[in-house]
Each structure stands twice: as C-alpha cells, then as structure tokens.
PDB file of C-alpha atoms in Angstrom:
ATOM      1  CA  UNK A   1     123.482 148.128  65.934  1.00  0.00           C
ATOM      2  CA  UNK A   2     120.782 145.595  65.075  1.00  0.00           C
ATOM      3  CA  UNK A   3     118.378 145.858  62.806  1.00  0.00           C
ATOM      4  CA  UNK A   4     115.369 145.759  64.982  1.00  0.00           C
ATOM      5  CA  UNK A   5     116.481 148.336  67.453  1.00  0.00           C
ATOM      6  CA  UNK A   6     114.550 151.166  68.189  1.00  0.00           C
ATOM      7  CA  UNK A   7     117.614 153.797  66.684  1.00  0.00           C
ATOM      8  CA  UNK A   8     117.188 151.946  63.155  1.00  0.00           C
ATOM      9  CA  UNK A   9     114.049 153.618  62.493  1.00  0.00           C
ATOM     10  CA  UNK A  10     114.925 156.908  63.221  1.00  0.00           C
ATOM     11  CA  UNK A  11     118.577 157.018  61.378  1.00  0.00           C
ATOM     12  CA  UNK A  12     118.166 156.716  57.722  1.00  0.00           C
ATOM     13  CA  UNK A  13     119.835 155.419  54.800  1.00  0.00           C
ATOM     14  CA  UNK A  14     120.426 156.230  51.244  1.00  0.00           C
ATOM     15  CA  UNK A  15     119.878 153.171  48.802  1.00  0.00           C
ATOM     16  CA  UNK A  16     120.218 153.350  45.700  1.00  0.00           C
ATOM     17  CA  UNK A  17     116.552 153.301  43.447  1.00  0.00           C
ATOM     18  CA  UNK A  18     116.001 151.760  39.860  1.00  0.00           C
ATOM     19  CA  UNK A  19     116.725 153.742  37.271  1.00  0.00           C
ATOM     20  CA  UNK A  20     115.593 156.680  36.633  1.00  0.00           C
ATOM     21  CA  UNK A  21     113.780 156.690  39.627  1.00  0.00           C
ATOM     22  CA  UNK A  22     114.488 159.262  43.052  1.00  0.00           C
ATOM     23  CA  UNK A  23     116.409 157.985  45.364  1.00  0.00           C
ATOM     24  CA  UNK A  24     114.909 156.372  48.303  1.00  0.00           C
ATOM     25  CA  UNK A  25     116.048 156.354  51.967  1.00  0.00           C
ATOM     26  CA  UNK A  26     115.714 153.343  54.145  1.00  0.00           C
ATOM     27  CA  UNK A  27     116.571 152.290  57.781  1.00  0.00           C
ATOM     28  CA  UNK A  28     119.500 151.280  58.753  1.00  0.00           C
ATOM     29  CA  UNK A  29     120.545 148.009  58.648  1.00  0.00           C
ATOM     30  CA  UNK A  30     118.923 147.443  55.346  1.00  0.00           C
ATOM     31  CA  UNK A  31     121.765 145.179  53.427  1.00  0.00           C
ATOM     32  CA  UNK A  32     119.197 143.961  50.411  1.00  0.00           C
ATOM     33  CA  UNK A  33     115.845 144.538  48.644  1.00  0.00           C
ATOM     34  CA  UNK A  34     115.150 141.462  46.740  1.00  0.00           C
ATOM     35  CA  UNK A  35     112.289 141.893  43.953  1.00  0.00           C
ATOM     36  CA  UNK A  36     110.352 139.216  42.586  1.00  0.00           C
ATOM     37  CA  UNK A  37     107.519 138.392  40.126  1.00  0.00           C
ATOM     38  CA  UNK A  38     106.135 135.151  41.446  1.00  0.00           C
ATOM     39  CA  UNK A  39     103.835 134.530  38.318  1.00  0.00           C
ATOM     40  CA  UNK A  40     101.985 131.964  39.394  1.00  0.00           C
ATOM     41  CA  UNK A  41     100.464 133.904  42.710  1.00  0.00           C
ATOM     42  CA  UNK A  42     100.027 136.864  40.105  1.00  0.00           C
ATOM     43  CA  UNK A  43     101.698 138.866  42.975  1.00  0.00           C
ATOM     44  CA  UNK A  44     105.153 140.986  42.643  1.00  0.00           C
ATOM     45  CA  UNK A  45     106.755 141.237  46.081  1.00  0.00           C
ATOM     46  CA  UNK A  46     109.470 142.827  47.474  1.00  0.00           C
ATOM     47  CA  UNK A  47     111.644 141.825  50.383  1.00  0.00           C
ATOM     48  CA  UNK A  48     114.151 143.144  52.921  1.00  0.00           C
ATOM     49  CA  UNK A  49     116.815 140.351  53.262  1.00  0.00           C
ATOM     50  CA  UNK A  50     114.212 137.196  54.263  1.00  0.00           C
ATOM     51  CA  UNK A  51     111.283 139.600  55.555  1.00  0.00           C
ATOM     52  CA  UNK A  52     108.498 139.851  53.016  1.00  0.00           C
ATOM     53  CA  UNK A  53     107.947 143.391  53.100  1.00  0.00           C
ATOM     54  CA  UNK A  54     105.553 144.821  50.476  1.00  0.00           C
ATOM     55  CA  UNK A  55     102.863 142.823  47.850  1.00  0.00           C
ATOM     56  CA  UNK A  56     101.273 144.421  44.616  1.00  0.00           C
ATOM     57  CA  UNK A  57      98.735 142.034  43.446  1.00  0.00           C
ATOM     58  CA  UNK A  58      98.048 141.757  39.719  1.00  0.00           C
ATOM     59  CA  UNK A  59      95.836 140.192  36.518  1.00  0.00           C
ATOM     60  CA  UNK A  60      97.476 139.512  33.737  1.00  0.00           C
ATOM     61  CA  UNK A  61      95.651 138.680  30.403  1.00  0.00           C
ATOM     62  CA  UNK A  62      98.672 138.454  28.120  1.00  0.00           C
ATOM     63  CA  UNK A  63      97.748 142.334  26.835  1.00  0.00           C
ATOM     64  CA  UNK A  64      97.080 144.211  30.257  1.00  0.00           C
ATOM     65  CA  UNK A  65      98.456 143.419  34.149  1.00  0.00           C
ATOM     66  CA  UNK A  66      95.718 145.097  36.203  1.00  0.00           C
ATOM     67  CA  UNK A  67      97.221 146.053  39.332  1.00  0.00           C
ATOM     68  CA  UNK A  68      94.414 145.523  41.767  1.00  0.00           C
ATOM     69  CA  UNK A  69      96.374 145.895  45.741  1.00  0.00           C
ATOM     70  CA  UNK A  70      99.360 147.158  46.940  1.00  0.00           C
ATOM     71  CA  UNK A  71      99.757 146.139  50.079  1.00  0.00           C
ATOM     72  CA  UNK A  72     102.718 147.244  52.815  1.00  0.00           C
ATOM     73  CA  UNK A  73     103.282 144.659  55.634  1.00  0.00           C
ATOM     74  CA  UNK A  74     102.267 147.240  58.315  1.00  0.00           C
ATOM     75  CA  UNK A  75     105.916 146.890  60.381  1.00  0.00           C
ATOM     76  CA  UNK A  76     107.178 148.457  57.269  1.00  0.00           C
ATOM     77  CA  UNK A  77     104.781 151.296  56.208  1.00  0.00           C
ATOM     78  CA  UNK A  78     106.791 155.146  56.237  1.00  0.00           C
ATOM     79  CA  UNK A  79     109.623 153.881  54.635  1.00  0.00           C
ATOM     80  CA  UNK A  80     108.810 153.777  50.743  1.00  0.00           C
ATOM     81  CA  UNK A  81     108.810 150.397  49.993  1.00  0.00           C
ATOM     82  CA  UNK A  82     105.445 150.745  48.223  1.00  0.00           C
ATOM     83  CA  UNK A  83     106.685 153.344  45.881  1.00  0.00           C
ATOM     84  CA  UNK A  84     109.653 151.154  45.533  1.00  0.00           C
ATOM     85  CA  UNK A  85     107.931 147.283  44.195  1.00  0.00           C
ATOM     86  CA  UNK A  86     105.704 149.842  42.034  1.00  0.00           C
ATOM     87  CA  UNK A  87     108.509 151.342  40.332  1.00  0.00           C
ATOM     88  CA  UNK A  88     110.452 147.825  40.001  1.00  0.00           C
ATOM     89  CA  UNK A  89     106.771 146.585  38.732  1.00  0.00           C
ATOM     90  CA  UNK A  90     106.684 149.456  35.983  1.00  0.00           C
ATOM     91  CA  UNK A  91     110.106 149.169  35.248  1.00  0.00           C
ATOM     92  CA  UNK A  92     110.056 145.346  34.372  1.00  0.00           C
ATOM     93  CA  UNK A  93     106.799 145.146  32.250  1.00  0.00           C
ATOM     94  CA  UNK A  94     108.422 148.725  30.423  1.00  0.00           C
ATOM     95  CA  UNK A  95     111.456 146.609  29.849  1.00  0.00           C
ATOM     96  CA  UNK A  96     109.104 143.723  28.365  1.00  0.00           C
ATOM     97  CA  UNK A  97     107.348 145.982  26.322  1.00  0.00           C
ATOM     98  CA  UNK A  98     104.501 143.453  25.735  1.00  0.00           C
ATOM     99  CA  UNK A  99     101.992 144.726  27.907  1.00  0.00           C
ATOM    100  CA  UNK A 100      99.653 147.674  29.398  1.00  0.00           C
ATOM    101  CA  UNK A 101      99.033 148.621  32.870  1.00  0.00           C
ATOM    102  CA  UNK A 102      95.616 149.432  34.293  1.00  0.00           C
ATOM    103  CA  UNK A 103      95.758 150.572  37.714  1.00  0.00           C
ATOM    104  CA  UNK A 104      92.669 149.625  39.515  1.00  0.00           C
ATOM    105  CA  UNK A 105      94.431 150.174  42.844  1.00  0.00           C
ATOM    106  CA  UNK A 106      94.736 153.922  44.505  1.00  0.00           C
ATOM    107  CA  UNK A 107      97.752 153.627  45.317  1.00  0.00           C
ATOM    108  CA  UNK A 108      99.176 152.481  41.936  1.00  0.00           C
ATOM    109  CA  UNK A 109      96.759 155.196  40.247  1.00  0.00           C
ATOM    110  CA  UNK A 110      98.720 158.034  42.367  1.00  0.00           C
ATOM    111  CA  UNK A 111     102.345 156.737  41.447  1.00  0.00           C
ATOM    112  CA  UNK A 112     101.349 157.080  37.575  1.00  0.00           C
ATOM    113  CA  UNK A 113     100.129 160.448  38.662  1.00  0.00           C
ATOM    114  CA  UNK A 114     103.157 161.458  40.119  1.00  0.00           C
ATOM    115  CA  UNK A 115     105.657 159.520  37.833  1.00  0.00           C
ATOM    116  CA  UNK A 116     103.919 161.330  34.390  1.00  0.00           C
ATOM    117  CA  UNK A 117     107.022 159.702  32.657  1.00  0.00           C
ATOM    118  CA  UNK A 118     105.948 156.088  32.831  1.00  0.00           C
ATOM    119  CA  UNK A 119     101.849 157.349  31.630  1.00  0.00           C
ATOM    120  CA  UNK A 120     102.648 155.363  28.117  1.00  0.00           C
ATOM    121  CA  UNK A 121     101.900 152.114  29.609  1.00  0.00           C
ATOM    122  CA  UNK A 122      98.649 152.979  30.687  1.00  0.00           C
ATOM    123  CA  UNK A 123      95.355 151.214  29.719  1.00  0.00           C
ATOM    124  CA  UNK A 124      92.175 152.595  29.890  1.00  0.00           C
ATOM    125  CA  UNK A 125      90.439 148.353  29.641  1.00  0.00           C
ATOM    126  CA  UNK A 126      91.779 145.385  28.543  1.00  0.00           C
TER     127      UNK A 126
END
C-alpha cells in the first residue's frame, strides 16, 4: 500500500524510540526517521525518509541551548513526531554533557514535565 494512501493513517505502526524513551507508533509505510542537528540553522530536524517532518529551533551560547519553537509540518501533526526530535534533542546534548536546556517553548516545557527523568539538564537562565 503506498504511503500516502488514505489506510496509512489509520493503521499504525510500532517503531522503535531512543532509549529509554516509550515507544512510539507511526503510520504505515514509515521505513526511516532521520535526525539531524544542522548547527549552523541552530535548528534540529527530524525527517521521514526525504520529507522534512518536524523542526525544534534553538540558541546555543556554548553553556545553554534555549529551545525557543517546535514546530510539526502540519501533514504530520497526531503522530508524535514532536515528542520524538525532543527526545532525540535531549538525548544528544545529555550524551554531550556540556550544556543546559532552557525551554522557552510550551511544548518543550511540557515534555520536561512529563519526562521528570531528563529535569537535570534544566536551566533556569543562561
């Protein structure tokens, strides 16, 4: 069945999350989520084979990365991809170990609220 047809949406699929994180269900037809950190657009994005899917837009001052918008592209919203390029986002800089979060975004505010065991990266300033 193709991607785009109108039974994907409605028949999920398990895919496997980053560690330590839920597991997340998907359309079908979803063969890759491809993270990135393009540094130099201070965005990290995530993408579902070549469709750009999700962007959470960030500050970095070499102490804190501010994460002002996350934004879902809106053919995509529903599905947890959000949740998903937080968690990647979290996970990478808590893998660095260099740097605070401050979430100046909603959206990345609530995931720290509901994901209490990542709260040790968070910044009150920078």
């Amino acid at each position: 069945m193709p991607a785009g047809s109108p039974d994907c949406a409605r028949s999920p699929t398990r895919v496997p999350a980053a560690p330590g994180a839920p597991e997340r269900t998907y359309p079908v037809g979803v063969t890759e989520l491809r993270f990135t950190n393009e540094a130099d657009a201070s965005r990290y994005t995530l993408y579902r084979g070549d469709d750009l899917v999700g962007v959470l837009d960030y500050r970095d001052d070499g102490r804190t990365v501010a994460m002002t918008r996350a934004y879902t592209v809106p053919t995509f919203r529903g599905h947890g991809y959000a949740g998903d390029l937080v968690s990647r986002a979290v996970g990478e800089l808590e893998q660095r170990g260099d740097r605070g979060v401050i979430p100046v975004c909603w959206y990345v505010a609530d995931w720290f609220e509901a994901n209490p065991a990542h709260r040790g990266l968070l910044k009150r300033t920078a």
